[in-house]
Structure formats: C-alpha cells, structure tokens
Amino acid sequence: MNKYDAFLIKYAEIGIKGKNRHIFEEALVRQIRIALRPCQGSFNVIRTYGRVFVEAKSDYDFEEVTEALSHVFGIWGICPVAEYDLMPLEQLCETAADFIKSEYPDGGSSATAYTFKVRTRRMNKEYPQDSLVINAEVGHAVLEACPNMSVDVHKPEITFSIEVREKIYLYSQVIPGPGGLPVGVGGKCMLLLSGGIDSPVAGYMVAKRGVRIDAVYFNAPPYTSERALQKVIDLAREISVYTGPIRLHNINFTEIQLYIYEQCPHDELTIIMRRYMMRIAERIARENECLGLITGESIGQVASQTLAALAVTNEVCTLPVFRPLIGFDKEEIVQVSKKIGTYETSILPYEDCCTIFVAKHPVTKPKADVIRKHEHYLDEKIDEMVERALETDEIINVSNYRPREEC
Ligand code: ATP
Ligand code: MG
C-alpha cells in the first residue's frame, strides 16, 4: 500500500468567497475528478469540514497523482496525508514521531537540523486533550525522536499538521498547486486557437481565472495539411490538462480566404481575414453560450497586432475580446508555453492558414473606413460563404483522458 492514504487539498482564493464558497468547492471537486481520470488507481474526492480530500481507494502512483493535481486551477497546495484510527495521546505521540522520521529520514542527522512546529486542529471535541496539549506532547515526542530538530513557532521550516476528526490525519508536506480559480466558476469563452505559440498560452491564462474554454480553428485545406490540424488538436489536448475537456470547432476557411485574396488589396489581406475569423468565431461563441472571445495577440508583435490593427479587428464583434498576452514580450510568452508544455508542439513547422496568404508588406496602420470600403468588394458572395463555413463546423472533443488501452 502507499505511504499516504489521502491528499488534503488547500485552496487560497476560493476560501474567501463567502456564500458562494460551495460553488467554488464543487467546481474544484469536479475538476480534480477530471484530472485524476487518466491516473492509475481509484479515488474518492470529497468535501468535508471546509476541506477537499482526495482519498485513495487503491494503490496509485504518487508522482502521477501529484502531477495531475498540480494542474488543477484553484489548488494552492497538495498535502500528502497519512490517516489513522483514533488513538490515545500517548500512542499518537509515537505514531507522529515515526511519521516525521519517515518524512525526513535525514532529519536526525546533524547536517540537516530542521526547525519545526506542530499545529493541531481538533474538530472532534470528544477527543480528550485539546489542541494545545496535543501540540506540546507531540512536539516533545518529535524532539526526542529527532534530536537535531528544534522548535520554532514563528518561522518553522516544517509545519507538522495534525487533524483530529473521526479519524486522525497527519501531514507535513505542501506540494505547490497552480493557484487561480477552478475552471467552470467563471463561465465559458471561445479561444481562437491557431498552431502558434501564443494562443494556447492565452487559453491557459484565461482558464486559470476559472473560465471554461471552447476553441475554434480556421483551417485552409488543401493549403494547410492534415498535420496542421493534428498540431492544433495536440495543443488543445496539452492545455486541456489544465482547462479540462475542450470542444474544438474546426472550420473550413479556404473559400473565404481565396475570395479575399481575389477581391481585396493584398496589403490588407491579413486584417480582413482576421475580421472574418472574429465574426465567425463570435457566431459560434454565441451559439455555444460563450461570454467572450480569447486571442493570443500582443501589441506590436506583428503588423496585424499594432494598436490600429487591433482596433480595426475588434470593431467587428460585440462580445468582449480577451487578450491576456497584450503586454507580454515574446520571450515571456515562450517561458509560459515551456512551463505549461505546449512549446515543443507549437514550434513544429506545419503551416497554419495565415502564413500562406500573407502579403509582403501588410498595412500597419489600417483605417477602419478604408477597410470597410474594401470589404464591400466581397459583397456579392461573402455572406453565403460565411454560412457555408459555419456549416463545415466539425466538433472535435479533446481531453487529456484516453481509455487506458490506448495509453
Ligand atoms: P499564434 O502564435 O497564437 O498563432 P501569432 O503570433 O501567429 O499567434 P496571428 O497569426 O496574427 O499571431 O494571430 C493572432 C491571433 O489570432 C492568434 O493568437 C489566434 O488567437 C488567432 N488566430 C490566428 N490564426 C488563427 C487560426 N488559423 N485559427 C484560429 N485562430 C487563429
Ligand atoms: Mg499564428
């Protein structure tokens, strides 16, 4: 059997949400269950006494479980816990000292002299001794068992926690979680997901604030290959480790792109194309109860992302457009993409639809009235093309969960 029977989940921000607290806790429990699905073993995820516990019902892989939990937004810390039946204080002291020795096997040596404190929460008021007495007695026992440890109640290196309920729980480690809010408490947004570095990071950042993510990809076969689509699916799967399952809308954009290419000035291609992407994304977003759009844009990164270009792109939608990377340098975005594990996929070379139809000298200061005027060159066919593009919508359900046989 594993050393730890359960994991106590600590959450920071969501603890302070007053009357809405249960909504946050329920979302957290749901997201933890989703995150644990691919893991070996079975688990009970429960809320009790204002805490969330992950109880192991069978053998499990410690690294795999802590890794999965460390991707769940809303978690501040993951504490591996040993669980015991109620026992008298004398026996508790012995058990606690053994637990600490096994947690810090080097703690008895002079080279590693930790400071510690004991912190007891006694929810079970029938337990005969109160928390102060338990702290003191267990503290003594630990000092005796680990002579090189010493007590520091103000700034201890180790906080040894004891929770007394209908069972007794011991823990001393806190593995950091990602913070943020549990996905699902903040509504849903539509992410414009391309195969690049930026948009997966943008999706990750908004999801971190508790927002569920759907995604749309504008595909341009045969100018883009099957592998370009597969790359986007892979990116969606990689961020789904954080966001939970994603419904990815794959839209065939070829006809619209070719038509813009035929009819409009080439230095305005990108901007007009981006306006049609936003319009279509907004339609799909509204049909799917999304409250906003998300893009990976950042001011000045490329010609289509100057302030003037962003303003002209923006004017075609009424839903709010969230651009969480707006003030980030490319290098900062790369750092996040490496951290969340999308970078290697993002830099694979397969073309996305924009790179094929780019002009040599795109406008950097587009004027809305000029762009609107040139969009009229599309009047004859564009509406029906947009409808046709919407009809091509292929929904791909992406999640980090694959049935075990496929793993
Ligand atoms: P990324 O690295 O996210 O591809 P980028 O630096 O290549 O961004 P652009 O190509 O100008 O920048 O795209 C800006 C944003 O527009 C992207 O971050 C993404 O949100 C959206 N976008 C671009 N191309 C597509 C596409 N083919 N399908 C869906 N969204 C797209
Ligand atoms: Mg791109």
Short mmCIF file of C-alpha atoms in Angstrom, two decimals, residues 33 44-45 63 132 142 150 183 188 264:
data_model
loop_
_atom_site.label_atom_id
_atom_site.label_comp_id
_atom_site.label_asym_id
_atom_site.label_seq_id
_atom_site.Cartn_x
_atom_site.Cartn_y
_atom_site.Cartn_z
CA ARG A 33 -12.07 14.21 -10.67
CA ASN A 44 -12.82 9.39 -3.68
CA VAL A 45 -12.87 13.15 -3.96
CA GLU A 63 4.21 11.06 -8.86
CA LEU A 132 -2.54 22.98 22.78
CA VAL A 142 9.37 14.62 17.87
CA SER A 150 14.30 22.14 17.15
CA VAL A 183 -12.42 26.02 -14.15
CA LYS A 188 -17.09 29.96 -20.79
CA CYS A 264 -9.13 42.83 -51.80
#
